[in-house]
Coordinates of C-alpha atoms in Angstrom, one line a residue:
M148 CA -37.2 -16.2 53.0
E149 CA -38.2 -18.8 55.5
L150 CA -34.7 -19.7 56.6
D151 CA -31.8 -17.4 57.4
C152 CA -29.2 -20.0 56.5
L153 CA -28.9 -23.5 54.9
V154 CA -25.9 -25.4 55.9
I155 CA -25.0 -28.1 53.3
G156 CA -23.0 -30.8 55.0
G157 CA -23.5 -32.4 58.4
G158 CA -19.9 -32.9 59.4
L159 CA -18.5 -31.3 62.5
A160 CA -17.9 -28.0 60.8
G161 CA -21.4 -27.7 59.4
L162 CA -23.0 -28.8 62.7
T163 CA -20.9 -26.4 64.7
A164 CA -21.9 -23.6 62.5
A165 CA -25.6 -24.6 62.6
R166 CA -25.6 -24.8 66.3
A167 CA -24.0 -21.3 66.6
L168 CA -26.5 -19.8 64.2
H169 CA -29.4 -21.5 66.1
R170 CA -28.1 -20.2 69.4
A171 CA -28.0 -16.7 67.9
G172 CA -31.7 -16.9 67.2
R173 CA -31.4 -17.6 63.4
R174 CA -33.5 -20.0 61.5
V175 CA -31.1 -22.6 60.2
A176 CA -31.3 -26.1 58.7
V177 CA -28.6 -28.7 57.9
L178 CA -28.8 -30.8 54.7
E179 CA -26.6 -34.0 54.8
R180 CA -26.2 -36.4 51.9
A181 CA -25.5 -39.4 54.0
R182 CA -27.6 -41.3 56.5
G183 CA -25.2 -40.5 59.4
L184 CA -23.8 -37.2 60.7
G185 CA -20.2 -36.3 61.5
G186 CA -18.3 -36.8 58.3
R187 CA -15.1 -38.6 59.0
A188 CA -15.8 -38.4 62.8
S189 CA -17.8 -41.5 62.1
T190 CA -18.6 -44.7 64.0
R191 CA -20.0 -48.1 62.9
R192 CA -21.0 -51.0 65.1
I193 CA -19.4 -54.4 65.1
E194 CA -21.5 -56.9 67.1
D195 CA -23.1 -53.9 68.8
V196 CA -19.7 -52.4 69.8
P197 CA -18.8 -48.9 68.6
V198 CA -15.8 -48.7 66.3
D199 CA -14.2 -45.5 64.9
H200 CA -13.1 -46.2 61.3
G201 CA -12.5 -42.5 60.5
A202 CA -11.0 -39.9 62.8
Q203 CA -9.4 -41.8 65.7
F204 CA -9.0 -39.2 68.4
F205 CA -8.7 -35.4 68.8
T206 CA -6.7 -32.8 70.7
A207 CA -7.7 -29.4 72.0
R208 CA -5.2 -26.6 71.8
S209 CA -7.1 -23.4 71.3
D210 CA -9.1 -21.7 74.1
A211 CA -12.3 -22.0 72.2
F212 CA -12.1 -25.7 71.6
Q213 CA -10.7 -26.4 75.0
A214 CA -13.9 -24.9 76.5
Q215 CA -16.0 -27.1 74.2
V216 CA -14.1 -30.2 75.1
A217 CA -14.4 -29.4 78.8
D218 CA -18.1 -29.2 78.4
W219 CA -18.2 -32.5 76.5
S220 CA -16.0 -34.2 79.1
A221 CA -18.1 -32.9 82.0
R222 CA -21.2 -34.5 80.3
G223 CA -19.5 -37.7 79.5
V224 CA -19.4 -37.2 75.7
C225 CA -15.7 -37.7 75.5
H226 CA -12.8 -38.7 77.8
V227 CA -9.0 -38.6 77.8
W228 CA -7.8 -41.7 76.0
S229 CA -4.0 -41.1 76.0
R230 CA -1.3 -38.5 76.2
G231 CA 0.8 -40.0 73.5
F232 CA 1.1 -43.0 71.3
H233 CA 3.7 -45.5 70.2
R234 CA 5.5 -44.6 67.1
W235 CA 6.9 -46.7 64.3
Q236 CA 9.8 -44.9 62.4
D237 CA 13.0 -46.1 60.7
G238 CA 12.1 -49.7 61.4
I239 CA 11.7 -49.3 65.2
L240 CA 8.6 -49.3 67.4
R241 CA 9.2 -46.7 70.0
A242 CA 7.2 -46.7 73.2
R243 CA 5.1 -43.7 74.1
D244 CA 6.7 -41.4 76.6
G245 CA 3.9 -38.9 77.2
G246 CA 4.5 -37.2 73.9
D247 CA 3.9 -33.5 74.1
A248 CA 1.6 -34.0 77.2
F249 CA -1.5 -32.9 75.3
P250 CA -4.4 -35.3 76.1
R251 CA -5.8 -37.3 73.2
Y252 CA -9.6 -37.5 73.5
A253 CA -11.9 -40.3 72.4
C254 CA -15.6 -41.1 72.9
R255 CA -17.0 -44.2 74.6
E256 CA -19.9 -44.3 72.2
G257 CA -17.6 -43.5 69.2
M258 CA -16.6 -40.3 67.5
T259 CA -20.1 -39.8 66.1
A260 CA -21.1 -38.8 69.6
L261 CA -19.6 -35.4 68.9
A262 CA -21.9 -34.9 65.9
K263 CA -25.0 -36.1 67.7
D264 CA -24.3 -33.7 70.5
L265 CA -23.8 -30.7 68.2
A266 CA -27.0 -31.6 66.2
Q267 CA -29.3 -31.3 69.2
D268 CA -32.0 -28.7 68.7
V269 CA -30.9 -28.2 65.0
A270 CA -33.1 -29.1 62.1
V271 CA -31.4 -31.8 60.0
R272 CA -32.5 -33.5 56.8
R273 CA -30.4 -36.6 56.1
E274 CA -30.0 -38.5 52.8
C275 CA -30.4 -35.2 51.0
E276 CA -28.0 -34.7 48.2
I277 CA -27.9 -31.2 46.7
V278 CA -27.6 -31.1 42.9
A279 CA -28.0 -27.4 42.3
L280 CA -27.5 -24.0 43.9
T281 CA -29.0 -20.9 42.3
P282 CA -29.5 -17.3 43.2
A283 CA -33.0 -16.4 44.2
E284 CA -34.6 -13.1 45.2
G285 CA -33.1 -12.1 48.5
G286 CA -31.1 -15.3 48.8
W287 CA -30.5 -18.8 47.4
Q288 CA -32.5 -21.7 46.0
V289 CA -31.2 -25.1 46.9
T290 CA -32.3 -28.1 44.9
P291 CA -32.0 -31.6 46.3
R292 CA -31.9 -34.8 44.1
S293 CA -35.3 -35.7 45.6
G294 CA -37.8 -33.8 47.6
E295 CA -38.8 -30.2 47.6
G296 CA -36.3 -27.4 47.2
L297 CA -35.5 -24.9 49.9
Q298 CA -34.7 -21.2 50.0
A299 CA -32.6 -19.3 52.5
R300 CA -31.0 -15.9 52.8
S301 CA -27.5 -17.4 53.0
V302 CA -25.8 -20.7 52.3
L303 CA -22.8 -22.3 54.0
L304 CA -21.2 -25.1 52.1
A305 CA -19.6 -27.3 54.8
M306 CA -18.2 -30.1 52.6
P307 CA -15.0 -31.3 50.9
A308 CA -13.9 -29.1 48.1
P309 CA -14.4 -31.8 45.4
Q310 CA -18.1 -32.0 46.4
A311 CA -18.5 -28.2 46.5
L312 CA -16.9 -27.4 43.2
P313 CA -19.7 -28.8 41.0
L314 CA -22.2 -26.6 42.8
L315 CA -20.0 -23.5 42.5
E316 CA -18.8 -23.9 38.9
S317 CA -22.2 -23.4 37.4
L318 CA -22.7 -20.0 39.2
P319 CA -22.0 -16.8 37.4
G320 CA -19.9 -13.9 38.6
L321 CA -16.2 -13.0 39.2
E322 CA -16.5 -13.6 43.0
V323 CA -17.5 -17.2 42.4
Q324 CA -14.9 -17.8 39.8
T325 CA -12.2 -16.4 42.1
A326 CA -13.3 -18.8 44.9
V327 CA -13.3 -21.7 42.5
S328 CA -9.7 -20.9 41.3
A329 CA -8.6 -20.6 45.0
L330 CA -10.0 -24.0 45.8
R331 CA -8.4 -25.6 42.8
E332 CA -5.0 -24.0 43.6
H333 CA -4.9 -24.4 47.3
V334 CA -6.9 -27.5 48.2
A335 CA -6.0 -31.2 47.4
L336 CA -7.6 -34.0 49.4
G337 CA -6.4 -37.6 49.1
P338 CA -8.1 -40.9 50.1
T339 CA -7.5 -43.2 53.0
L340 CA -8.3 -46.9 53.2
A341 CA -9.5 -48.1 56.6
L342 CA -9.6 -51.7 57.9
I343 CA -11.5 -53.0 60.9
L344 CA -10.3 -56.3 62.4
R345 CA -12.2 -58.1 65.2
F346 CA -10.2 -61.0 66.8
A347 CA -11.3 -64.1 68.6
R348 CA -8.7 -63.8 71.3
D349 CA -7.5 -60.8 73.3
P350 CA -3.8 -60.4 73.4
E351 CA -4.1 -57.1 75.3
P352 CA -1.5 -55.2 73.3
T353 CA 0.8 -52.8 75.2
W354 CA 0.0 -50.0 72.7
L355 CA -3.1 -47.9 72.5
G356 CA -2.2 -46.6 69.1
I357 CA 0.8 -46.7 66.8
Q358 CA 1.5 -43.6 64.6
I359 CA 3.5 -44.8 61.6
R360 CA 5.9 -42.5 59.8
G361 CA 7.5 -43.0 56.4
D362 CA 5.9 -46.3 55.7
D363 CA 4.8 -47.4 52.2
V364 CA 1.7 -49.2 53.4
L365 CA 0.3 -48.0 56.8
S366 CA -0.1 -44.7 58.7
W367 CA -1.9 -45.9 61.8
I368 CA -2.8 -49.0 63.9
G369 CA -5.3 -48.3 66.7
N370 CA -6.3 -50.5 69.6
D371 CA -9.9 -49.3 69.3
S372 CA -11.2 -51.5 72.2
S373 CA -9.0 -49.6 74.6
K374 CA -11.1 -46.5 74.1
R375 CA -14.2 -48.1 75.6
P376 CA -13.4 -51.1 77.8
S377 CA -16.6 -50.7 79.7
V378 CA -18.7 -51.3 76.6
T379 CA -16.4 -53.9 74.9
P380 CA -17.1 -57.5 76.0
A381 CA -14.2 -59.6 77.1
G382 CA -12.4 -61.2 74.2
K383 CA -13.6 -58.8 71.6
R384 CA -10.4 -57.1 70.7
I385 CA -11.0 -54.7 67.8
V386 CA -8.2 -53.0 65.9
V387 CA -8.5 -50.2 63.2
V388 CA -5.7 -49.9 60.6
H389 CA -5.3 -46.9 58.2
A390 CA -3.3 -47.1 55.0
A391 CA -0.6 -44.6 54.1
A392 CA -1.5 -41.9 51.6
A393 CA 0.3 -43.3 48.5
F394 CA -0.9 -46.8 49.2
S395 CA -4.5 -45.5 49.5
R396 CA -4.3 -43.6 46.2
R397 CA -3.0 -46.8 44.4
H398 CA -5.8 -49.0 45.8
V399 CA -8.8 -46.7 46.4
D400 CA -10.6 -47.9 43.3
G401 CA -9.1 -51.3 43.1
D402 CA -9.5 -54.6 44.9
H403 CA -10.0 -53.7 48.6
E404 CA -9.7 -57.2 49.8
A405 CA -6.3 -57.6 48.2
A406 CA -5.3 -54.2 49.7
A407 CA -6.5 -55.4 53.1
D408 CA -4.3 -58.5 52.8
L409 CA -1.2 -56.3 52.4
M410 CA -2.3 -54.0 55.2
V411 CA -2.7 -57.0 57.6
Q412 CA 0.7 -58.3 56.7
R413 CA 2.3 -55.0 57.4
A414 CA 0.3 -54.4 60.6
A415 CA 1.6 -57.8 61.9
E416 CA 5.2 -56.8 61.2
I417 CA 4.8 -53.6 63.1
G418 CA 2.3 -54.2 65.9
G419 CA 2.7 -58.0 66.6
G420 CA 2.3 -61.3 64.8
W421 CA -1.2 -61.9 66.4
L422 CA -2.5 -59.2 64.0
A423 CA -2.1 -61.8 61.2
D424 CA -4.5 -64.2 63.0
P425 CA -7.7 -64.9 61.0
P426 CA -10.1 -62.4 62.3
L427 CA -13.8 -63.1 63.1
V428 CA -14.7 -59.8 61.4
R429 CA -12.8 -58.0 58.6
Q430 CA -14.3 -54.9 57.1
T431 CA -12.8 -52.2 54.8
H432 CA -13.9 -48.7 54.2
R433 CA -12.9 -46.1 51.6
W434 CA -12.6 -42.5 52.7
R435 CA -12.2 -40.7 49.3
H436 CA -11.5 -37.2 50.8
A437 CA -9.5 -37.8 54.0
V438 CA -5.9 -36.5 53.7
A439 CA -5.3 -32.8 53.3
E440 CA -2.4 -32.8 50.9
R441 CA -2.9 -29.1 50.5
G442 CA -5.3 -26.7 52.3
F443 CA -5.9 -23.3 53.9
R444 CA -3.8 -23.9 57.1
D445 CA -4.3 -20.5 58.6
V446 CA -7.7 -19.6 57.1
A447 CA -11.0 -20.6 58.8
Y448 CA -13.4 -20.3 55.8
L449 CA -13.6 -19.0 52.2
P450 CA -16.1 -16.2 51.3
V451 CA -17.6 -16.9 47.9
T452 CA -20.2 -14.2 47.5
A453 CA -21.2 -11.3 49.7
N454 CA -24.7 -10.7 48.5
P455 CA -26.5 -13.0 48.9
P456 CA -24.0 -14.6 51.4
L457 CA -22.4 -17.8 50.3
L458 CA -19.4 -19.3 52.2
L459 CA -17.4 -22.5 52.3
C460 CA -16.0 -24.0 55.5
G461 CA -14.8 -27.4 56.9
G462 CA -14.3 -30.3 54.6
D463 CA -10.7 -30.8 55.9
A464 CA -9.6 -27.8 53.8
F465 CA -9.3 -25.3 56.6
L466 CA -7.2 -25.1 59.7
G467 CA -5.9 -28.7 59.2
A468 CA -7.7 -31.9 58.7
K469 CA -8.5 -32.3 62.4
V470 CA -11.6 -32.3 64.7
E471 CA -10.4 -29.1 66.2
G472 CA -9.9 -27.5 62.8
A473 CA -13.5 -28.5 61.8
F474 CA -14.9 -27.0 65.0
L475 CA -13.0 -23.7 64.6
S476 CA -13.8 -23.4 60.9
G477 CA -17.5 -23.9 61.5
D478 CA -17.6 -21.5 64.4
A479 CA -15.8 -18.8 62.5
A480 CA -18.0 -19.3 59.4
A481 CA -21.1 -18.9 61.5
T482 CA -19.8 -15.6 62.9
A483 CA -19.2 -14.4 59.3
V484 CA -22.7 -15.5 58.2
L485 CA -24.2 -13.5 61.1
T486 CA -22.2 -10.4 60.2
R487 CA -23.4 -10.6 56.6
L488 CA -27.0 -11.2 57.6
E489 CA -26.9 -8.2 60.0
A490 CA -25.3 -5.9 57.4

């Protein structure tokens, strides 16, 4: 086998695992179905200004991730954005009071900067959707929708469970079917609608972000421009709004513009009437697998087969749907792959 491991999925978990395997001297490649890397740690550009429309920030509570964040901070990849946010609950907007004192980190160039950093020195093939996974002598055969197939001694599926299941369900064996049953029983991912608004005037809101609890329409309003004032021209105030889980489920396959109208109306009621001003830019984005309604909260990865090694990590199913959870899931899965390859 030419490769020791193929990582299918270029989100933060998959890239973390690939980097760990590469640093351990293993031959590894990442296959990503999209054009960009990072999964929901994603950034688009509005008039050349980075905007985070997926993951909005991250915290670091474990020793391992704190060490990684310290390295990122020292090199300017990320910075402390806030130590707490305003909160909307029971009809009241409560000012931030420092929260639990944990810093909330953001990236001046957008959250995708994390993926770009992790992907350095790792072989990545983008726009490579995998349609089949089959056992091969001494490992696995991976078949993309276009282009040549690849073989590797082990495979790490680093993707949301709904995307992994079609690849697993066609495989024979009790081990695989046990893993499929576990995914179906323990993992449920819901959608999130995201809305980006760019305004002509800059009201300089007093809030950096508003975490919204118990609302029928919204879960978050973020002052995205406050993450990167040095790269945001004057007067280009950009706000990112996320819909609540139930609202997103109702509208995920419907009229997104009509849903955006409702989101704007509610955002203005919570964050200030200026949010109802006609924006210069209004863009919606659908995250189909974003909210971990159920998941493996205390498990880092799921072993599928021992020989040849096949594991599943990341995809918001392990250790919480957070940046730190993705990092820890990928790191632990890489260690497990190394152990199996050395056995």
